[in-house]
CSV table of C-alpha atoms in Angstrom, one decimal:
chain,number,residue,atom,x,y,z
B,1,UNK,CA,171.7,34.2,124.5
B,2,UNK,CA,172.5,34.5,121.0
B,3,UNK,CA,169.1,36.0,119.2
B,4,UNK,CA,170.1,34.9,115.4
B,5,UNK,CA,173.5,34.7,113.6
B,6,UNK,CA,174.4,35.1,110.2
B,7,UNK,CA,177.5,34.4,108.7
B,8,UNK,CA,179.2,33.9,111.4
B,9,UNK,CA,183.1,33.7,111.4
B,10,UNK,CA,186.1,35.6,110.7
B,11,UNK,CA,189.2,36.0,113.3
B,12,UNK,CA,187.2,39.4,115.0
B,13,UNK,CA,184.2,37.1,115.4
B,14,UNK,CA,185.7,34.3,116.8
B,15,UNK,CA,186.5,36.4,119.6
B,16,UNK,CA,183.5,38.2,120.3
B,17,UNK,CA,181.5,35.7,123.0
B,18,UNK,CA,179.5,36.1,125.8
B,19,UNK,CA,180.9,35.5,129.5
B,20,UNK,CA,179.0,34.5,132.5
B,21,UNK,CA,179.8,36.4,135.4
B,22,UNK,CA,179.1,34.4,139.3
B,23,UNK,CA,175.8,35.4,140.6
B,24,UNK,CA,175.3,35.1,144.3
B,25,UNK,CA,172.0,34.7,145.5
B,26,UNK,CA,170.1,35.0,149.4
B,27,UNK,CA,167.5,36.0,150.8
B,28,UNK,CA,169.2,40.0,150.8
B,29,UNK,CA,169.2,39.3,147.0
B,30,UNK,CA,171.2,39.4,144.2
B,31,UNK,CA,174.6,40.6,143.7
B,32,UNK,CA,177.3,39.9,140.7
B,33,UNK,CA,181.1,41.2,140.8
B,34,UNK,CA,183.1,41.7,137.8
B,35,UNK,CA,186.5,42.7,137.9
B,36,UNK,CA,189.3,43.9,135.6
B,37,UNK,CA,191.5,41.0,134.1
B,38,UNK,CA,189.8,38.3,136.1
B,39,UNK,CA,186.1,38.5,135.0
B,40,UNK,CA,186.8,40.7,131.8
B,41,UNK,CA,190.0,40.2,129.9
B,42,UNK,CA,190.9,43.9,130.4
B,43,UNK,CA,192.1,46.3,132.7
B,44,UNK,CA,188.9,48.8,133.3
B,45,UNK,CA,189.5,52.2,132.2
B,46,UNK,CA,186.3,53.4,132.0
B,47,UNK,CA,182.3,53.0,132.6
B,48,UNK,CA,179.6,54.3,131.2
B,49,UNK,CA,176.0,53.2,130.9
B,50,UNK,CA,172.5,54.0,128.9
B,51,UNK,CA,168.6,54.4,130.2
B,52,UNK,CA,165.7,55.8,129.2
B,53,UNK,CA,166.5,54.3,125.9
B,54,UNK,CA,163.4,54.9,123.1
B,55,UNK,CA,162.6,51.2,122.0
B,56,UNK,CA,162.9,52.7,118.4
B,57,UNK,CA,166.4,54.2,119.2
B,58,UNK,CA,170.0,52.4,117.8
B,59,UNK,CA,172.7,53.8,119.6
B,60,UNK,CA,176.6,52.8,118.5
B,61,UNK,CA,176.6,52.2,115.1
B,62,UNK,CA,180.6,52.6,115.5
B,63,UNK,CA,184.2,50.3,115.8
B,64,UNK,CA,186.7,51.5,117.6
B,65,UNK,CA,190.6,50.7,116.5
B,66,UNK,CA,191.9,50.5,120.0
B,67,UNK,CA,188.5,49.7,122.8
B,68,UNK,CA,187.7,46.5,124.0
B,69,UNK,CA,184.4,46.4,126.0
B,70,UNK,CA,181.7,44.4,127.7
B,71,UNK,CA,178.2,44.9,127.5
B,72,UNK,CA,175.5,43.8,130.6
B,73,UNK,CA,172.0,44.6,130.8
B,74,UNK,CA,171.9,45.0,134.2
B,75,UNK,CA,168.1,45.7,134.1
B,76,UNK,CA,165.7,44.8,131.5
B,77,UNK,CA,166.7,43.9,127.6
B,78,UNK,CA,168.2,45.0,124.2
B,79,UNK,CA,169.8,43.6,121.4
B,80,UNK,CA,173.0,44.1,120.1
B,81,UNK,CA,174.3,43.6,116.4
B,82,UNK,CA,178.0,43.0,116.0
B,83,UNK,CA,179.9,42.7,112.4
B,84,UNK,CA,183.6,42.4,111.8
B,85,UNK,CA,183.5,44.5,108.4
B,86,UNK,CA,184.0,41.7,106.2
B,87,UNK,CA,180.4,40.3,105.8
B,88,UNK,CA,180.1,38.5,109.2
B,89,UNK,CA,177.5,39.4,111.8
B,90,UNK,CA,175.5,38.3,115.1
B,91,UNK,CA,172.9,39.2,117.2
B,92,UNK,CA,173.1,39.0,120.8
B,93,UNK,CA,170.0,39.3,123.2
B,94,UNK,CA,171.0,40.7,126.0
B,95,UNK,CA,168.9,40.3,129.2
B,96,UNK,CA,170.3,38.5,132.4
B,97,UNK,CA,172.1,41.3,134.5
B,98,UNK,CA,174.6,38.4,135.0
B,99,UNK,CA,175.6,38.2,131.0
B,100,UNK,CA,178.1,40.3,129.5
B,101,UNK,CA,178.9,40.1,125.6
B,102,UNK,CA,182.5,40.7,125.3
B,103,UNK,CA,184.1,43.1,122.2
B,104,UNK,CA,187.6,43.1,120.9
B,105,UNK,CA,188.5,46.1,118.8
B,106,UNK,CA,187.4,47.0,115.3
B,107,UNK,CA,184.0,45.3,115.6
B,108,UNK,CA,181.0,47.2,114.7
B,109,UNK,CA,178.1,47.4,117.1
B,110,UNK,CA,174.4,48.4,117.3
B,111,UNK,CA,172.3,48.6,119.9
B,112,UNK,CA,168.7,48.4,119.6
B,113,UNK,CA,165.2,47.0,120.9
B,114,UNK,CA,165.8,48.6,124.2
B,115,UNK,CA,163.0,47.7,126.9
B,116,UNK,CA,161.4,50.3,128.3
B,117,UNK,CA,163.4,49.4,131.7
B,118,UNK,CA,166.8,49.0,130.0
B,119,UNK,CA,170.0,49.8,132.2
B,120,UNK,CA,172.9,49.0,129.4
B,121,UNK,CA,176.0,49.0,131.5
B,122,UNK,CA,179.4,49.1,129.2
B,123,UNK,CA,182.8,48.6,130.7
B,124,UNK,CA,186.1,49.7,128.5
B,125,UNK,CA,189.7,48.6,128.0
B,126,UNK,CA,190.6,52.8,127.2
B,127,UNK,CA,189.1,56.4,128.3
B,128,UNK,CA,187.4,58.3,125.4
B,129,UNK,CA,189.3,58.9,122.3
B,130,UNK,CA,186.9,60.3,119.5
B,131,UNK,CA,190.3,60.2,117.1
B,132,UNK,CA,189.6,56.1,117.7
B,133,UNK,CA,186.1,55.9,116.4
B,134,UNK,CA,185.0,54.6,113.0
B,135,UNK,CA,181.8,56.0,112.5
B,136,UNK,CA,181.3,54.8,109.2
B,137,UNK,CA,180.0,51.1,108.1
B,138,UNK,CA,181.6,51.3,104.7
B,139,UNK,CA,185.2,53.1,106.4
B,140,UNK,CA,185.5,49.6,108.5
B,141,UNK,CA,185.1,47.7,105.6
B,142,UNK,CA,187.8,49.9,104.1
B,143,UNK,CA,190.1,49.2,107.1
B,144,UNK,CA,189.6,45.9,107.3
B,145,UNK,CA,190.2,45.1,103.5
B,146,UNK,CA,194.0,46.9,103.7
């Protein structure tokens, strides 16, 4: 669920959305698959995920020029604060282990309000390249304006 948006537009924006993976449900439980270009519009190159998050903690604060991902709390909650460098920004609540917010490239993210139970599961488009990072609000906006 979107928590609060503000100024929201822009091409980068358009394309950052959640998607709603196919939970299935008995009395085992709960499972939900996602899988490279069928679920996610990526090949899957790479998984990583963060726990034992301090509620008081941002983590990201970064773009990348290259990295697609998507983002699912697979256990408990956080929010997430995406801008596209040219003013536009949203806030995504993420909390259903079945929810996954979706990033292109060269969007700026933030991750914050982590619950004390938070499992933050992120799946990427490439493997770990520091050389694609923008770790600088004001060097996106830079980017994005040439």
């Amino acid at each position: 669920m979107i928590c609060e948006s503000v100024n929201v537009g822009g091409e980068i924006m358009k394309d950052v959305r959640l998607l709603y993976f196919s939970q299935n449900d008995d009395v085992r439980g709960h499972m939900v698959v996602v899988e490279s270009l069928q679920h996610v519009p990526f090949e899957i190159k790479r998984v990583f995920y963060c726990y034992g998050t301090e509620y008081t903690a941002v983590r990201g604060r970064h773009s990348n020029r290259r990295s697609e991902f998507v983002m699912v709390c697979v256990a408990g909650s956080c929010k997430v604060l995406v801008k596209d460098g040219k003013g536009n920004e949203e806030e995504y609540c993420l909390d259903k282990p079945a929810v996954g917010l979706y990033l292109p490239k060269l969007v700026w993210k933030e991750m914050y309000d982590f619950s004390e139970d938070c499992v933050l599961l992120v799946l990427s488009s490439d493997h770990y390249d520091s050389d694609e990072y923008i770790r600088d609000y004001e060097q996106l906006v830079q980017y994005m304006s040439d």
